[in-house]
Short mmCIF file of C-alpha atoms in Angstrom, two decimals:
data_model
loop_
_atom_site.label_atom_id
_atom_site.label_comp_id
_atom_site.label_asym_id
_atom_site.label_seq_id
_atom_site.Cartn_x
_atom_site.Cartn_y
_atom_site.Cartn_z
CA MET A 1025 -17.04 -11.43 20.40
CA THR A 1026 -13.84 -8.73 20.55
CA THR A 1027 -13.73 -7.07 23.53
CA ILE A 1028 -11.61 -3.38 24.60
CA ILE A 1029 -8.80 -4.14 27.32
CA SER A 1030 -10.90 -2.63 31.36
CA ASP A 1031 -8.30 -4.61 33.70
CA THR A 1032 -5.38 -1.94 33.23
CA GLU A 1033 -3.47 -3.51 36.51
CA ASN A 1034 -4.48 -7.07 35.53
CA ARG A 1035 -2.59 -7.16 32.65
CA ALA A 1036 0.38 -4.64 34.00
CA ASP A 1037 0.40 -6.97 36.61
CA GLU A 1038 0.53 -10.74 34.62
CA ARG A 1039 2.77 -8.86 32.50
CA GLU A 1040 5.84 -8.36 35.06
CA SER A 1041 4.97 -12.30 35.69
CA ASP A 1042 5.81 -13.49 32.10
CA GLN A 1043 8.64 -11.02 32.11
CA HIS A 1044 11.80 -13.29 31.01
CA PRO A 1045 14.82 -11.47 32.99
CA ARG A 1046 17.44 -9.76 31.39
CA ASP A 1047 21.19 -10.44 31.64
CA ALA A 1048 23.51 -7.58 33.39
CA SER A 1049 23.88 -5.05 30.65
CA GLY A 1050 20.09 -4.38 29.92
CA ASN A 1051 21.21 -5.96 26.13
CA GLY A 1052 18.52 -9.27 27.27
CA THR A 1053 14.93 -9.35 25.40
CA ALA A 1054 11.10 -9.45 27.33
CA LEU A 1055 11.18 -12.55 25.37
CA GLU A 1056 13.04 -16.10 25.21
CA HIS A 1057 13.20 -16.85 21.36
CA THR A 1058 12.15 -20.36 22.83
CA ASP A 1059 9.20 -19.04 24.46
CA ALA A 1060 7.62 -17.10 21.30
CA ARG A 1061 8.06 -20.30 19.57
CA SER A 1062 6.53 -21.86 22.11
CA THR A 1063 4.44 -20.44 24.37
CA ARG A 1064 3.05 -16.68 23.85
CA SER A 1065 3.23 -15.13 26.51
CA ALA A 1066 4.05 -12.36 24.78
CA THR A 1067 1.22 -9.32 25.04
CA ILE A 1068 1.84 -7.75 21.55
CA CYS A 1069 0.19 -4.27 20.65
CA VAL A 1070 -0.57 -2.77 17.25
CA VAL A 1071 -0.01 0.31 16.66
CA GLY A 1072 -2.40 1.70 13.76
CA LEU A 1073 -4.60 -0.82 11.99
CA GLY A 1074 -4.72 0.00 8.72
CA TYR A 1075 -4.09 -2.18 5.62
CA VAL A 1076 -0.20 -3.29 7.33
CA GLY A 1077 -1.45 -3.17 10.70
CA LEU A 1078 -4.84 -5.04 11.23
CA PRO A 1079 -3.60 -7.81 9.13
CA LEU A 1080 -0.32 -8.21 11.59
CA ALA A 1081 -3.22 -7.96 14.44
CA VAL A 1082 -4.92 -10.40 12.84
CA GLY A 1083 -1.46 -12.16 12.59
CA PHE A 1084 -0.71 -12.56 15.86
CA ALA A 1085 -3.71 -13.56 17.50
CA GLN A 1086 -3.92 -16.83 14.96
CA SER A 1087 -0.76 -17.96 16.67
CA ASN A 1088 -1.59 -17.72 20.06
CA TYR A 1089 -0.22 -14.43 21.09
CA ARG A 1090 -2.50 -11.52 23.60
CA VAL A 1091 -2.97 -8.83 20.57
CA ILE A 1092 -3.63 -5.00 21.30
CA GLY A 1093 -4.76 -3.06 18.17
CA TYR A 1094 -4.52 0.19 18.93
CA ASP A 1095 -5.33 3.26 17.01
CA VAL A 1096 -6.59 6.53 17.11
CA ASP A 1097 -9.72 6.49 15.14
CA ASP A 1098 -12.86 6.05 16.17
CA VAL A 1099 -14.78 5.35 13.88
CA THR A 1100 -12.26 2.37 12.73
CA VAL A 1101 -11.80 0.67 15.83
CA GLY A 1102 -15.64 0.92 16.72
CA ARG A 1103 -16.31 -1.16 12.92
CA LEU A 1104 -13.56 -3.10 14.32
CA GLN A 1105 -14.28 -3.92 17.57
CA GLU A 1106 -18.40 -4.99 15.76
CA GLY A 1107 -16.24 -7.03 13.90
CA ILE A 1108 -16.21 -6.09 10.51
CA ASP A 1109 -13.22 -6.31 8.78
CA THR A 1110 -12.12 -2.72 7.44
CA THR A 1111 -9.30 -3.06 4.39
CA GLY A 1112 -11.30 -6.21 2.83
CA ASP A 1113 -7.87 -8.41 3.01
CA LEU A 1114 -9.29 -10.48 5.54
CA SER A 1115 -12.35 -11.74 6.18
CA ASP A 1116 -14.66 -10.71 9.56
CA GLU A 1117 -14.54 -14.35 11.26
CA ALA A 1118 -10.27 -12.92 11.06
CA VAL A 1119 -11.58 -9.62 13.24
CA ARG A 1120 -13.60 -11.42 15.59
CA ASP A 1121 -10.49 -13.08 17.44
CA ASP A 1122 -11.37 -12.65 20.63
CA ASP A 1123 -7.00 -12.29 21.19
CA ILE A 1124 -7.27 -8.91 19.97
CA SER A 1125 -8.29 -6.23 21.88
CA TYR A 1126 -9.50 -3.27 19.64
CA THR A 1127 -9.36 0.07 21.54
CA THR A 1128 -8.81 3.58 21.45
CA ASP A 1129 -7.43 4.02 24.94
CA ALA A 1130 -3.69 4.71 24.75
CA THR A 1131 -3.47 3.57 28.36
CA GLU A 1132 -3.36 0.13 27.17
CA ILE A 1133 -0.22 -0.10 25.11
CA GLY A 1134 1.47 -0.12 29.02
CA GLY A 1135 0.18 -3.79 28.99
CA ALA A 1136 2.09 -5.65 25.79
CA ASP A 1137 6.33 -6.74 25.90
CA TYR A 1138 6.57 -5.55 22.32
CA VAL A 1139 4.79 -2.65 20.48
CA VAL A 1140 5.10 -2.45 16.34
CA ILE A 1141 3.96 0.64 15.13
CA ALA A 1142 2.81 1.06 11.74
CA VAL A 1143 1.15 4.05 10.54
CA PRO A 1144 1.00 6.46 6.94
CA THR A 1145 4.62 7.80 6.58
CA PRO A 1146 3.01 10.37 3.03
CA ILE A 1147 4.74 12.50 1.07
CA ASP A 1148 4.30 16.48 1.42
CA ASP A 1149 3.45 18.52 -0.99
CA ASP A 1150 6.38 19.41 -2.47
CA ASP A 1151 7.19 15.66 -2.04
CA ARG A 1152 9.62 15.44 0.93
CA PRO A 1153 8.81 12.70 3.75
CA ASP A 1154 6.32 13.21 6.31
CA LEU A 1155 6.80 11.26 9.67
CA GLY A 1156 4.63 13.09 11.08
CA TYR A 1157 2.16 9.83 12.25
CA ILE A 1158 5.54 8.30 13.48
CA GLU A 1159 6.13 11.23 15.28
CA SER A 1160 2.79 10.97 16.85
CA ALA A 1161 2.97 7.20 17.42
CA ALA A 1162 6.20 7.65 18.75
CA THR A 1163 5.06 9.94 21.40
CA THR A 1164 1.98 7.85 22.56
CA VAL A 1165 3.61 5.05 22.47
CA GLY A 1166 6.55 6.48 24.82
CA SER A 1167 4.02 7.64 27.30
CA LYS A 1168 2.80 4.62 27.86
CA MET A 1169 5.00 2.03 27.31
CA ASP A 1170 6.42 0.49 30.39
CA PRO A 1171 10.25 -0.50 30.50
CA GLY A 1172 11.30 -3.78 28.27
CA THR A 1173 9.50 -2.80 26.37
CA THR A 1174 10.67 -3.79 22.44
CA VAL A 1175 8.95 -0.98 20.17
CA VAL A 1176 9.30 -2.31 15.56
CA LEU A 1177 8.87 -0.06 13.52
CA GLU A 1178 6.66 -0.48 10.28
CA SER A 1179 6.37 2.22 7.85
CA THR A 1180 7.83 2.55 5.52
CA VAL A 1181 10.84 5.44 5.88
CA TYR A 1182 14.52 6.62 4.13
CA PRO A 1183 17.46 4.51 5.66
CA GLY A 1184 18.40 6.19 9.65
CA ALA A 1185 14.97 7.77 10.18
CA THR A 1186 14.16 4.82 13.05
CA ARG A 1187 17.49 6.52 14.72
CA GLU A 1188 17.19 10.01 13.85
CA VAL A 1189 13.13 10.42 15.07
CA LEU A 1190 11.58 7.76 16.16
CA VAL A 1191 14.08 6.75 18.51
CA PRO A 1192 14.05 10.17 19.78
CA ALA A 1193 11.28 11.07 20.06
CA LEU A 1194 10.46 7.54 22.41
CA GLU A 1195 12.98 9.06 24.72
CA ASP A 1196 11.98 11.92 25.19
CA ALA A 1197 8.14 11.08 25.31
CA SER A 1198 9.23 8.23 28.37
CA GLY A 1199 12.11 9.89 29.21
CA LEU A 1200 13.80 6.12 28.77
CA THR A 1201 17.21 5.24 26.80
CA ALA A 1202 16.75 2.74 23.52
CA GLY A 1203 19.46 -0.04 24.57
CA GLU A 1204 19.22 0.05 28.01
CA ASP A 1205 15.28 0.91 28.65
CA PHE A 1206 14.03 -0.65 26.28
CA PHE A 1207 14.17 -1.84 22.99
CA VAL A 1208 14.34 -0.75 19.24
CA GLY A 1209 13.99 -2.96 16.58
CA TYR A 1210 13.22 -2.78 12.47
CA SER A 1211 10.58 -4.48 9.85
CA PRO A 1212 9.53 -2.79 6.67
CA GLU A 1213 5.83 -3.99 5.54
CA ARG A 1214 5.86 -6.21 2.44
CA ALA A 1215 1.35 -5.79 1.81
CA THR A 1216 0.55 -6.55 -0.89
CA PRO A 1217 -3.48 -5.32 -0.24
CA GLY A 1218 -5.59 -7.91 -2.70
CA ASP A 1219 -3.04 -10.64 -3.37
CA GLU A 1220 -4.11 -14.00 -1.33
CA ASN A 1221 -1.38 -15.73 -2.98
CA HIS A 1222 1.22 -12.94 -1.48
CA GLY A 1223 -0.31 -12.32 2.40
CA LEU A 1224 0.91 -12.13 5.96
CA GLU A 1225 2.69 -15.54 5.92
CA ASP A 1226 3.72 -16.35 2.89
CA VAL A 1227 6.38 -13.57 1.94
CA VAL A 1228 10.15 -13.75 3.68
CA LYS A 1229 10.12 -11.14 6.08
CA VAL A 1230 13.16 -8.75 6.73
CA VAL A 1231 14.18 -7.91 10.35
CA SER A 1232 16.78 -5.21 11.73
CA ALA A 1233 17.66 -4.28 15.93
CA GLN A 1234 19.61 -2.07 17.32
CA ASN A 1235 22.01 -4.90 18.23
CA GLU A 1236 22.29 -8.82 18.21
CA LYS A 1237 20.81 -9.75 20.71
CA VAL A 1238 17.45 -7.74 20.02
CA LEU A 1239 17.39 -8.95 16.82
CA GLU A 1240 17.09 -12.85 16.93
CA ASP A 1241 14.51 -11.81 19.86
CA VAL A 1242 12.69 -9.63 17.14
CA ALA A 1243 13.24 -12.39 14.46
CA THR A 1244 11.43 -15.06 16.01
CA LEU A 1245 8.94 -13.53 16.80
CA TYR A 1246 8.15 -12.70 13.23
CA GLU A 1247 9.56 -16.47 12.57
CA SER A 1248 6.14 -17.45 14.37
CA ILE A 1249 4.07 -15.96 12.04
CA VAL A 1250 5.70 -15.90 9.20
CA ASP A 1251 5.65 -19.37 7.28
CA ALA A 1252 8.12 -17.87 4.67
CA GLY A 1253 10.33 -17.26 7.04
CA VAL A 1254 12.87 -14.15 7.42
CA HIS A 1255 16.35 -12.17 6.42
CA ARG A 1256 18.11 -11.57 9.13
CA ALA A 1257 19.38 -7.74 7.85
CA PRO A 1258 23.16 -6.76 9.17
CA SER A 1259 21.32 -3.38 10.54
CA ILE A 1260 18.29 -1.33 10.86
CA GLU A 1261 19.52 1.50 7.89
CA VAL A 1262 19.80 -1.73 4.68
CA ALA A 1263 15.78 -2.85 6.13
CA GLU A 1264 15.09 0.57 5.92
CA ALA A 1265 16.91 0.92 2.54
CA CYS A 1266 16.26 -2.74 0.97
CA LYS A 1267 12.61 -1.95 1.73
CA VAL A 1268 12.88 2.08 -0.74
CA ILE A 1269 14.68 0.73 -3.34
CA GLU A 1270 12.04 -2.90 -4.17
CA ASN A 1271 9.56 -0.28 -5.07
CA ILE A 1272 12.25 1.97 -6.57
CA GLN A 1273 13.12 -0.62 -9.10
CA ARG A 1274 9.70 -1.74 -10.23
CA ASP A 1275 9.21 2.91 -10.54
CA VAL A 1276 11.96 2.46 -12.60
CA ASN A 1277 11.31 0.00 -14.81
CA ILE A 1278 7.11 1.45 -15.48
CA ALA A 1279 8.65 4.07 -15.96
CA LEU A 1280 10.89 2.60 -18.76
CA VAL A 1281 7.75 1.01 -20.02
CA ASN A 1282 5.90 4.03 -20.09
CA GLU A 1283 8.34 6.38 -21.95
CA LEU A 1284 7.99 3.67 -25.22
CA SER A 1285 4.98 3.23 -24.63
CA MET A 1286 4.34 6.91 -25.54
CA ALA A 1287 7.40 7.14 -28.01
CA PHE A 1288 5.25 3.70 -29.70
CA GLU A 1289 2.13 5.33 -29.94
CA ARG A 1290 4.34 8.11 -32.17
CA LEU A 1291 5.37 5.93 -34.03
CA GLY A 1292 1.98 3.43 -34.27
CA ILE A 1293 3.12 0.75 -32.68
CA ASP A 1294 1.43 -1.38 -30.62
CA THR A 1295 3.54 -1.21 -27.61
CA ARG A 1296 2.16 -4.73 -26.06
CA GLU A 1297 3.10 -6.58 -29.24
CA VAL A 1298 6.29 -5.16 -28.82
CA LEU A 1299 6.71 -6.79 -25.50
CA ASP A 1300 5.78 -9.62 -26.37
CA ALA A 1301 8.07 -9.89 -28.92
CA ALA A 1302 10.85 -8.68 -26.51
CA GLY A 1303 9.46 -11.56 -24.36
CA THR A 1304 10.66 -14.29 -25.47
CA LYS A 1305 14.23 -13.92 -24.64
CA TRP A 1306 14.29 -15.55 -21.36
CA ASN A 1307 16.37 -13.03 -19.43
CA PHE A 1308 13.35 -9.93 -20.43
CA HIS A 1309 11.41 -8.67 -17.91
CA ASP A 1310 8.03 -8.33 -17.65
CA TYR A 1311 7.28 -4.55 -17.14
CA ARG A 1312 4.17 -3.33 -18.71
CA PRO A 1313 3.02 0.44 -18.70
CA GLY A 1314 -0.09 1.56 -17.11
CA LEU A 1315 -0.80 4.42 -14.23
CA VAL A 1316 0.85 4.51 -11.45
CA GLY A 1317 -0.81 4.75 -7.98
CA GLY A 1318 -1.16 3.11 -4.54
CA HIS A 1319 0.59 3.36 -1.46
CA CYS A 1320 4.07 2.92 -2.18
CA ILE A 1321 5.50 2.82 -5.32
CA PRO A 1322 4.55 6.53 -6.38
CA ILE A 1323 5.70 7.49 -2.35
CA ASP A 1324 8.90 5.00 -1.62
CA PRO A 1325 11.20 6.90 -4.73
CA TYR A 1326 10.59 10.51 -3.08
CA PHE A 1327 11.52 8.93 0.75
CA PHE A 1328 15.09 7.84 -1.04
CA ALA A 1329 15.76 11.30 -3.06
CA HIS A 1330 15.21 12.74 0.22
CA ARG A 1331 17.86 11.00 1.94
CA ALA A 1332 20.08 10.76 -0.35
CA THR A 1333 20.40 14.03 -1.53
CA ARG A 1334 21.33 15.22 2.12
CA ALA A 1335 24.19 13.17 1.80
CA GLY A 1336 25.69 15.58 -1.59
CA ALA A 1337 24.64 12.26 -3.90
CA ASP A 1338 22.09 13.01 -6.99
CA PRO A 1339 19.26 10.68 -7.89
CA GLU A 1340 19.05 11.60 -11.39
CA LEU A 1341 17.38 8.04 -12.44
CA ILE A 1342 15.28 8.34 -9.02
CA ARG A 1343 13.40 11.44 -10.41
CA THR A 1344 13.25 10.76 -13.58
CA SER A 1345 11.19 7.90 -12.86
CA ARG A 1346 8.79 9.89 -10.74
CA ALA A 1347 8.19 12.24 -13.28
CA VAL A 1348 7.55 10.06 -16.34
CA ASN A 1349 4.95 7.97 -14.46
CA GLU A 1350 3.82 11.38 -13.07
CA SER A 1351 3.24 12.45 -16.96
CA MET A 1352 0.88 9.42 -17.42
CA PRO A 1353 -2.87 10.56 -16.34
CA ASN A 1354 -2.04 13.12 -18.80
CA HIS A 1355 -1.07 11.16 -21.33
CA VAL A 1356 -4.11 8.91 -21.14
CA ALA A 1357 -6.19 11.98 -21.62
CA GLU A 1358 -4.76 12.88 -24.42
CA LEU A 1359 -4.97 9.08 -25.85
CA THR A 1360 -9.01 9.68 -25.09
CA ILE A 1361 -9.20 12.43 -26.83
CA LYS A 1362 -7.59 11.48 -30.11
CA ALA A 1363 -10.32 8.96 -29.56
CA LEU A 1364 -13.28 11.08 -29.75
CA ASN A 1365 -11.98 13.52 -32.01
CA GLN A 1366 -11.20 10.42 -34.20
CA CYS A 1367 -14.87 9.32 -33.84
CA HIS A 1368 -16.01 13.62 -34.67
CA LYS A 1369 -16.58 14.04 -31.28
CA THR A 1370 -16.92 17.65 -29.96
CA LEU A 1371 -15.59 17.81 -26.78
CA ARG A 1372 -17.67 19.92 -24.79
CA GLU A 1373 -20.48 18.02 -25.47
CA SER A 1374 -18.59 14.39 -24.83
CA ARG A 1375 -19.64 11.47 -22.24
CA VAL A 1376 -16.85 9.22 -21.00
CA LEU A 1377 -17.45 6.44 -19.05
CA VAL A 1378 -14.30 6.04 -16.66
CA LEU A 1379 -14.84 1.91 -15.98
CA GLY A 1380 -12.67 0.95 -12.61
CA LEU A 1381 -11.48 4.01 -10.05
CA ALA A 1382 -9.65 2.49 -7.38
CA TYR A 1383 -5.56 2.43 -7.00
CA LYS A 1384 -5.22 -0.96 -8.65
CA ALA A 1385 -6.94 -4.39 -9.67
CA ASP A 1386 -9.98 -6.15 -8.01
CA VAL A 1387 -9.34 -3.72 -4.23
CA GLY A 1388 -12.16 -1.36 -3.42
CA ASP A 1389 -8.87 1.12 -2.71
CA ILE A 1390 -8.83 4.76 -4.59
CA ARG A 1391 -6.82 6.10 -1.93
CA SER A 1392 -3.58 7.63 -3.96
CA SER A 1393 -5.48 6.84 -7.83
CA LYS A 1394 -4.35 8.37 -10.47
CA VAL A 1395 -7.76 7.67 -11.64
CA ALA A 1396 -8.57 10.87 -10.10
CA ASP A 1397 -5.31 12.51 -12.20
CA VAL A 1398 -6.98 11.51 -15.85
CA VAL A 1399 -9.98 12.65 -14.97
CA ASP A 1400 -8.99 16.39 -13.84
CA HIS A 1401 -7.25 16.60 -17.28
CA LEU A 1402 -10.85 15.29 -18.96
CA ARG A 1403 -12.54 18.14 -16.92
CA GLU A 1404 -10.83 20.91 -18.01
CA PHE A 1405 -11.33 20.11 -21.86
CA GLY A 1406 -15.20 20.13 -21.19
CA ILE A 1407 -15.96 16.48 -21.23
CA ASP A 1408 -18.46 15.15 -19.11
CA VAL A 1409 -17.16 12.09 -16.96
CA ALA A 1410 -18.58 9.32 -15.27
CA GLY A 1411 -17.64 6.06 -13.59
CA TYR A 1412 -17.98 2.68 -12.30
CA ASP A 1413 -15.74 0.55 -9.34
CA PRO A 1414 -17.31 -3.08 -8.79
CA HIS A 1415 -15.32 -2.54 -5.36
CA ALA A 1416 -14.91 1.24 -4.27
CA GLU A 1417 -17.65 2.20 -2.12
CA ALA A 1418 -19.77 4.91 -5.20
CA ASP A 1419 -20.35 7.94 -1.95
CA ALA A 1420 -16.64 7.31 -1.37
CA VAL A 1421 -15.70 8.09 -5.29
CA ARG A 1422 -18.26 10.54 -5.21
CA ASN A 1423 -16.61 12.70 -2.56
CA ALA A 1424 -13.37 11.70 -4.00
CA PHE A 1425 -13.43 12.48 -7.57
CA ASP A 1426 -16.42 14.50 -7.63
CA ILE A 1427 -18.08 13.14 -10.54
CA ASP A 1428 -21.01 10.96 -11.14
CA VAL A 1429 -20.72 7.53 -9.80
CA GLN A 1430 -22.64 4.41 -11.40
CA ASP A 1431 -24.69 2.21 -8.90
CA SER A 1432 -25.23 -0.18 -11.60
CA LEU A 1433 -23.15 -0.31 -14.83
CA THR A 1434 -25.27 0.69 -17.65
CA PHE A 1435 -22.92 2.09 -21.44
CA ASP A 1436 -26.38 3.85 -22.56
CA GLY A 1437 -25.30 7.60 -24.13
CA PHE A 1438 -21.56 7.17 -23.79
CA ASP A 1439 -19.59 8.11 -26.33
CA ALA A 1440 -16.18 6.33 -25.14
CA VAL A 1441 -15.22 4.07 -22.70
CA LEU A 1442 -12.25 4.46 -20.46
CA LEU A 1443 -11.20 1.51 -18.37
CA THR A 1444 -8.52 2.64 -16.23
CA THR A 1445 -7.93 0.14 -13.81
CA GLY A 1446 -7.95 -3.99 -14.50
CA HIS A 1447 -10.52 -5.54 -11.98
CA SER A 1448 -11.40 -9.37 -13.23
CA ALA A 1449 -14.85 -8.32 -13.80
CA PHE A 1450 -14.58 -6.29 -16.57
CA GLU A 1451 -11.93 -8.70 -19.08
CA GLU A 1452 -15.85 -10.72 -19.25
CA PHE A 1453 -17.38 -7.61 -21.38
CA ASP A 1454 -18.96 -8.42 -24.78
CA LEU A 1455 -17.24 -5.72 -26.83
CA ASP A 1456 -20.53 -5.81 -29.34
CA ASP A 1457 -22.82 -5.70 -26.27
CA VAL A 1458 -20.75 -2.54 -25.35
CA ALA A 1459 -20.79 -0.27 -28.89
CA ALA A 1460 -24.34 -1.48 -29.02
CA ALA A 1461 -24.58 0.53 -25.80
CA LEU A 1462 -22.56 3.76 -26.61
CA ASP A 1463 -23.44 5.95 -29.14
CA ASP A 1464 -22.87 6.23 -32.39
CA ASP A 1465 -19.29 6.35 -33.83
CA ALA A 1466 -17.95 5.26 -30.35
CA ALA A 1467 -13.98 4.38 -28.63
CA LEU A 1468 -12.46 2.27 -25.88
CA VAL A 1469 -9.41 3.32 -24.83
CA ASP A 1470 -8.23 0.15 -23.26
CA VAL A 1471 -5.19 1.09 -20.16
CA VAL A 1472 -4.67 -1.77 -18.90
CA GLY A 1473 -4.90 -4.00 -22.27
CA ALA A 1474 -8.45 -6.04 -21.47
CA PHE A 1475 -8.86 -6.61 -24.92
CA GLU A 1476 -7.69 -7.13 -28.23
CA SER A 1477 -7.47 -4.03 -31.33
CA ASP A 1478 -9.03 -6.88 -33.94
CA ASP A 1479 -11.80 -7.46 -31.29
CA ALA A 1480 -12.83 -3.87 -31.02
CA ASP A 1481 -12.58 -3.04 -34.36
CA ASP A 1482 -14.76 -5.99 -34.94
CA ALA A 1483 -17.11 -4.26 -32.54
CA ASP A 1484 -16.85 -1.13 -34.98
CA LEU A 1485 -14.93 0.92 -31.88
CA VAL A 1486 -12.20 3.39 -32.14
CA TYR A 1487 -9.94 1.67 -30.16
CA ARG A 1488 -7.04 3.23 -28.44
CA SER A 1489 -4.56 1.77 -25.74
CA LEU A 1490 -1.19 2.27 -24.21
#
C-alpha cells in the first residue's frame, strides 16, 4: 500500500543525519556519487506526477530511493494512493511501490535531498511560452526546501529559462542563494508515451548543472536509474537547447513530407509510393505525412523561436514548418469532403465516423490531439461526425470533442470512415466487412496509411490518403 508521509519532523531528522558534508566553498552536494550508486540514502521528491514525473518517481523507488510524489491535483494523488497507474504506461503494481509516498502536502518537500520538477510547460493563445507552472512549482518548492537541497528541472523550456525563471523564483521563495545554499540542475525529459522500448531506463539522459560538482552529483543520481547512461552537457543552456531542437528537427521533417503530400495530391501521385521509392537510397530519412499533435512537437518549436527572436534571430524555417503542420487538419478535412463529393453525397446529410481520437497510436491521451481540429472543420460544413477510440475514455472524448462517441464500434449508417490515429487494433479490419456495413457508395479516408488503395478499390470504397 502507498502511504502519505505524516512524520515530517522524523523525516527531517533522518535527512539531517544522512546528510553528507559539503566542502568549504559550499559547492559540495548532498550526496556523493559513490553513495548514489550504493546506499540510496537520499530522499527524492518528484513535483508533478504526470507522464514525465510519475515514471521518474517509480524509477527512483525501484532503485531503492525513498520517494515523495507531490502533485497539486487531489484526484491524481488520490488515484495513485489507491495504487492506480494514472498514465497507462506503467502498471498498478509499480505505482503501489511502498517506497513512494504520494501527497498533496507541500510541507513534505522539506524532507527531500533532491527535488525534481516535472510540470507542464504549454504555450499561450499567442504561441508564447507559458512558464507559469514552473514559477508556481518553484515558489512552492522554495518555500519548503531545506538548505543543501538540489533542485533539478525536467520540464521543457527555452535556453536560459532555468537561470532566468526557475532560480529567481526559488531564491525569492526560500531566501537562499543558488550555488551557495542550494543547487540547481537541468535534465530534459525524453518521455515517449506508449513506447515500451524507450522507457526511462532505455534512453540516454542528458544532464546539466550550475557547476562541475553539482553536475557529477546529478549525473550519478540519474546513472543509478538509467541503464542507457547519461550525457553530461557542458552547460544548462546546452541541455535546454538540445531538448527543443530534438523536436524541432522532427517538426521540420514532418512539415516537408506534409507539404509534399499536399503537392502530390494535386499532381495525382501516391505519396507513399514516392516515399517508398526514395527510401531505397541509403541516406534517405523515412518521415511520413500526418497530423502533428501531442505535448512536444507542436510546442517546443515555439519555445525556441521565442528565445531566438528575443536574441535578434529570425527562425523562419521553424515558423514555416509549424504553419505547414498546423494546416494539416484543414487538409485532412478537405480530403474527406472531396471523398464524399466523389461518392455523390450531400455534405449536410453525410455522416462520418472518425477512428482514433488520441494524438498518437496506441495511447489514450486526447490532449493536444489535432483530430479535434479535423472534426471542427468537418462540422463547419454541416457534416454529422461521430468517433470511436479503443484507448481513450469515451466520456472524456465526448466532453473534449463535443461529438457522439461509440462505446463499441459499428460502421452502420455512415457515409465515410476517417482513420486519423493508427491504433494497431484498426489494422485488423477487413475492408469488405467495413464496406458492407457502410452506406452505399462510401469512402475511406486513410490518414495514417494503414491500408492499400487497391484493397479499398476491391471493396468498392472511394479511397483517399495523404
